[in-house]
Amino acid sequence: MRPPRKIPPRLLSDAATQEGLVNKAQCDAAGLDKYAVGRLIKAGAWSRVTRCVYDTDPDPVERRRRDDYFEHVRRRAAWAGMLAVPGGIAVGACALALHRVAGLPARLVPEVARPDGTAAKLGSEVVLRRYRSFPTVRYRGRRIAALVPALAQALPGLARGEGVAVLGSVLHQDFLDLSALDQVRDMMRRRRGSVRALDWFPLASGLDESPAETAARLSCLDHGVPPDGQQVTFTLAGVLLARVDLVWRLPGGRYLVVEIDGRAYHLGQEMLADDSVRQNGLVGTDRLVVLRYPAAEALSDEGIGPDVAARLTALRWTPAAALLRGQVELGR
């Protein structure tokens, strides 16, 4: 059997706003019955995601090539849950993905709650949460958990590095302030598994510009070498050299600088050239010792902490009395 030659425009429009997914109700409304859907799946044009939810992209998820690949995969999980349950509300980490919060696991299990909080029979691919009433916001015609309850729902299920990165992301992007995080803490105290996650709040920093920077900072903290400064700008004779990720003050007016190269931000030739200019400017003065690590190393299980600690020991570093902030002029 041949699949339909043309997908109804209405259905294509739905898929375009839902990470390529549609559900049975949308297919029915567009005039595509279950037999037509079955032919599309049999022909390999579509695939089944979960009960009554279909992916209209013929390429398997793992073979897709796009700049926002991991964000796409996370958002796709959120949409799978919402489409699987009539009126379904994205919750937890899935809601955070739709809020554009960074630091989440690479892949998420679809999590959804029903508006009335009741149970429902779902496929094993979707987790139904039965949360008490919580604030929601609109997202492309659907409802998702508001940011504060979404954080309280998600944090207990995350690993430490992920949780601190998520908190840092909402602070860095000015999605929430510290007083709002107090609300998250209060809401979490009533949830199972939240005790360990409550210890992560003091570790969060809005100066972390990526999950890799969070991982690097935590690794250094765990190995006894907390940075003396973050996002510090160095100038020489009034000329900007660079703004760097992590800094330690060394004896004799010198500094150890750590830069984390995020893969997503260092792919193009223009960016590579810009990095080389920054690197040359930094090492062109004998007052800076520069270390650069790829994001993958910062995010690895061991992290950069052991290497940074060994180098700081050799350089006779001792903790600074006060944190470095803002700008440092090397010409003085």
XYZ file of C-alpha atoms in Angstrom:
332
model
C 0.000 0.000 0.000
C 1.273 3.421 -0.914
C 1.187 6.280 1.573
C -0.855 9.376 0.772
C 0.873 11.571 -1.762
C 0.279 14.740 0.190
C -0.044 15.465 3.908
C -2.832 17.979 4.685
C -1.348 21.483 5.171
C -3.140 21.797 8.506
C -1.270 18.762 9.801
C 2.060 20.029 8.495
C 1.414 23.277 10.345
C 0.728 21.382 13.581
C 3.898 19.318 13.185
C 6.016 22.404 12.515
C 5.187 23.848 15.949
C 5.389 20.533 17.818
C 8.928 19.336 17.010
C 7.558 17.257 14.143
C 4.961 15.392 16.237
C 1.204 15.064 15.758
C -1.431 12.993 17.517
C -4.439 10.995 16.403
C -6.913 13.783 17.190
C -5.010 16.191 14.948
C -4.824 13.591 12.174
C -8.583 13.011 12.416
C -9.278 16.744 12.320
C -7.127 17.111 9.208
C -8.907 14.258 7.434
C -6.161 11.643 7.809
C -7.768 8.457 9.126
C -6.068 5.579 10.927
C -5.613 3.628 7.712
C -3.728 6.495 6.064
C -1.589 6.890 9.182
C -0.890 3.163 9.145
C 0.280 3.348 5.531
C 2.619 6.249 6.368
C 4.150 4.276 9.230
C 4.469 1.097 7.139
C 6.193 3.063 4.377
C 8.709 4.532 6.854
C 7.553 8.094 6.269
C 6.249 8.385 9.829
C 7.011 6.535 13.055
C 5.041 5.839 16.208
C 6.354 7.646 19.301
C 3.808 6.448 21.837
C 0.132 5.621 21.855
C -1.658 7.878 19.326
C 1.409 10.099 18.810
C 3.416 10.059 15.572
C 6.666 11.589 14.333
C 6.326 13.067 10.842
C 10.107 13.304 10.292
C 11.289 10.260 8.315
C 14.815 10.503 9.763
C 15.302 8.627 13.065
C 15.991 10.971 15.966
C 19.577 9.777 16.399
C 20.405 10.592 12.753
C 19.066 14.133 12.674
C 21.504 16.955 12.069
C 20.563 20.346 13.440
C 22.317 23.043 15.478
C 19.783 22.735 18.306
C 19.779 18.933 18.296
C 19.732 18.329 22.065
C 17.216 21.109 22.651
C 15.056 19.577 19.906
C 15.212 16.132 21.524
C 14.207 17.542 24.918
C 11.356 19.626 23.504
C 10.216 16.619 21.481
C 9.924 14.608 24.702
C 7.797 17.367 26.238
C 5.499 17.444 23.210
C 5.175 13.656 23.198
C 3.729 13.808 26.688
C 1.361 16.679 25.990
C 0.067 15.070 22.799
C -0.405 11.668 24.423
C -2.813 12.994 27.067
C -5.841 15.151 26.175
C -5.222 18.507 27.824
C -1.899 17.195 29.145
C 0.336 19.652 31.012
C 4.119 19.368 30.588
C 5.753 19.180 34.019
C 9.182 18.810 35.617
C 12.221 18.688 33.365
C 10.018 18.654 30.254
C 8.475 21.970 31.258
C 11.955 23.360 31.955
C 13.039 22.386 28.436
C 10.156 24.411 27.015
C 11.138 27.310 29.286
C 14.591 27.206 27.590
C 16.434 26.289 30.777
C 19.938 24.889 30.193
C 21.713 22.112 32.105
C 19.107 19.375 31.687
C 20.008 15.768 30.815
C 20.582 15.103 27.120
C 17.436 12.984 26.914
C 14.232 13.303 28.892
C 11.374 10.929 29.606
C 8.054 12.556 28.638
C 6.366 13.782 31.832
C 2.838 15.092 31.892
C 0.006 15.760 34.318
C -3.726 15.823 33.653
C -5.580 19.067 34.409
C -7.739 17.363 37.040
C -4.792 15.487 38.579
C -6.353 12.087 37.940
C -4.694 8.944 36.617
C -4.949 7.638 33.063
C -3.849 4.603 31.102
C -0.801 5.516 29.043
C 1.906 3.746 27.099
C 5.123 2.921 28.908
C 6.917 5.719 27.023
C 5.124 8.500 28.970
C 5.145 9.145 32.728
C 1.935 10.539 34.213
C 2.487 12.672 37.333
C -0.294 13.295 39.841
C 0.751 16.618 41.325
C -1.491 18.787 43.412
C -2.684 22.016 41.856
C 0.181 24.197 40.589
C 0.511 27.365 38.483
C 0.766 26.933 34.707
C 1.512 29.152 31.716
C 0.488 28.938 28.073
C 2.900 27.506 25.525
C 1.864 27.356 21.864
C -1.751 26.662 22.672
C -0.978 24.212 25.500
C -0.365 24.469 29.233
C 2.988 23.830 30.913
C 4.054 24.109 34.543
C 5.198 27.608 35.463
C 8.918 27.934 36.118
C 8.852 27.793 39.939
C 6.768 24.599 40.236
C 8.622 23.059 37.272
C 11.916 23.508 39.128
C 10.459 22.041 42.325
C 9.155 19.057 40.343
C 12.369 18.451 38.378
C 15.258 19.059 40.776
C 14.786 15.984 43.005
C 15.198 13.757 39.943
C 18.380 15.378 38.607
C 22.018 14.645 39.316
C 23.956 17.232 41.352
C 25.786 18.790 38.389
C 22.589 18.998 36.366
C 20.653 20.531 39.233
C 23.260 23.225 39.942
C 23.522 23.989 36.207
C 19.733 24.330 35.946
C 19.646 26.738 38.890
C 22.557 28.691 37.433
C 20.792 28.875 34.075
C 17.614 30.458 35.445
C 19.716 32.997 37.364
C 22.045 33.768 34.458
C 19.157 34.281 32.031
C 17.279 36.406 34.598
C 14.312 34.042 34.485
C 14.154 34.132 38.308
C 15.866 35.983 41.126
C 17.074 34.681 44.486
C 13.763 35.425 46.188
C 11.982 33.243 43.621
C 14.443 30.438 44.340
C 13.314 30.663 47.966
C 9.823 29.807 46.700
C 11.251 26.804 44.850
C 12.946 25.626 48.040
C 9.738 25.970 50.033
C 7.779 24.015 47.430
C 10.452 21.289 47.269
C 10.413 20.621 50.994
C 7.112 18.835 50.553
C 8.411 16.526 47.831
C 9.971 13.096 48.061
C 13.718 12.978 47.383
C 14.256 16.716 47.796
C 16.657 16.650 50.773
C 19.841 16.270 48.725
C 18.650 18.780 46.121
C 18.142 21.480 48.769
C 21.929 21.468 49.335
C 22.528 22.556 45.735
C 21.011 26.030 46.005
C 24.062 27.690 47.660
C 26.245 26.233 44.870
C 24.318 27.909 42.058
C 25.889 30.918 40.342
C 24.309 33.239 37.833
C 27.835 33.884 36.506
C 27.959 30.408 34.962
C 27.385 30.979 31.254
C 26.988 27.308 30.312
C 26.536 23.881 31.931
C 30.199 23.170 31.095
C 31.268 26.190 33.152
C 29.110 24.985 36.029
C 30.731 21.550 35.850
C 34.215 23.093 35.747
C 33.532 25.325 38.745
C 32.029 22.483 40.790
C 34.955 20.185 39.968
C 37.402 22.839 41.167
C 35.332 23.425 44.308
C 35.248 19.683 45.036
C 39.038 19.481 44.713
C 39.698 22.312 47.145
C 40.475 25.088 44.654
C 37.379 27.321 44.411
C 37.910 30.112 41.851
C 38.903 33.535 43.134
C 36.770 35.123 40.438
C 34.391 34.469 37.549
C 33.785 36.347 34.284
C 36.654 38.721 35.044
C 37.771 41.200 32.361
C 41.516 41.733 31.869
C 42.921 44.870 30.261
C 46.492 45.946 29.485
C 47.235 49.662 29.278
C 43.505 50.219 28.934
C 43.185 47.779 26.019
C 40.750 44.887 26.432
C 42.429 41.466 26.370
C 39.506 39.213 27.230
C 36.746 38.371 29.661
C 37.605 34.962 31.091
C 35.578 32.217 32.751
C 37.489 31.343 35.954
C 40.415 33.119 37.658
C 42.796 32.436 40.546
C 45.075 35.114 42.028
C 48.727 33.938 42.237
C 51.720 35.308 44.197
C 53.659 38.154 42.591
C 50.675 39.779 40.910
C 50.077 36.904 38.515
C 46.840 35.055 37.665
C 45.809 31.603 36.541
C 43.024 31.803 33.966
C 40.793 28.887 32.926
C 38.749 29.034 29.741
C 36.074 26.452 28.876
C 35.592 25.974 25.141
C 31.940 25.124 24.547
C 31.657 23.142 21.303
C 28.486 24.947 20.278
C 30.266 28.276 20.475
C 33.547 27.381 18.762
C 32.679 25.718 15.454
C 33.011 28.411 12.800
C 36.301 29.716 11.378
C 35.398 33.241 12.468
C 34.950 32.090 16.058
C 38.159 30.042 15.939
C 40.016 33.105 14.698
C 38.482 35.194 17.482
C 39.588 32.582 20.032
C 43.151 32.693 18.716
C 43.234 36.488 19.071
C 41.991 36.201 22.649
C 44.512 33.459 23.409
C 47.423 35.464 21.963
C 46.381 38.535 23.891
C 46.218 36.630 27.152
C 49.525 34.786 26.836
C 51.259 37.899 25.508
C 51.764 39.065 29.086
C 53.889 37.189 31.628
C 51.327 37.869 34.344
C 48.773 35.350 33.082
C 48.911 31.565 33.032
C 46.175 30.351 30.656
C 44.569 26.897 30.678
C 41.907 25.893 28.146
C 39.685 22.836 28.392
C 37.081 21.486 25.965
C 33.523 21.329 27.265
C 33.597 17.522 27.077
C 36.473 17.392 29.562
C 34.756 19.814 31.912
C 31.604 17.670 31.792
C 33.434 14.348 32.268
C 33.125 12.372 35.504
C 36.505 13.493 36.844
C 36.311 17.016 35.476
C 39.095 19.581 35.357
C 39.489 19.920 39.138
C 42.433 17.514 39.622
C 44.498 19.163 36.876
C 43.738 22.702 38.014
C 44.494 21.782 41.648
C 47.864 20.267 40.707
C 48.850 23.349 38.718
C 47.765 25.741 41.464
C 49.788 23.791 44.023
C 52.858 24.110 41.808
C 52.195 27.840 41.438
C 51.898 28.275 45.259
C 48.286 29.477 45.154
C 46.454 30.284 48.379
C 42.756 31.244 48.639
C 42.083 34.933 48.121
C 40.717 37.025 50.950
C 38.193 38.633 48.597
C 36.735 37.543 45.272
C 37.936 39.164 42.083
C 35.159 41.079 40.386
C 34.748 43.185 37.289
C 37.961 44.399 35.621
C 41.648 43.813 36.305
C 44.220 46.178 34.743
C 47.517 44.386 34.166
C 49.444 47.559 33.339
C 49.578 48.653 36.968
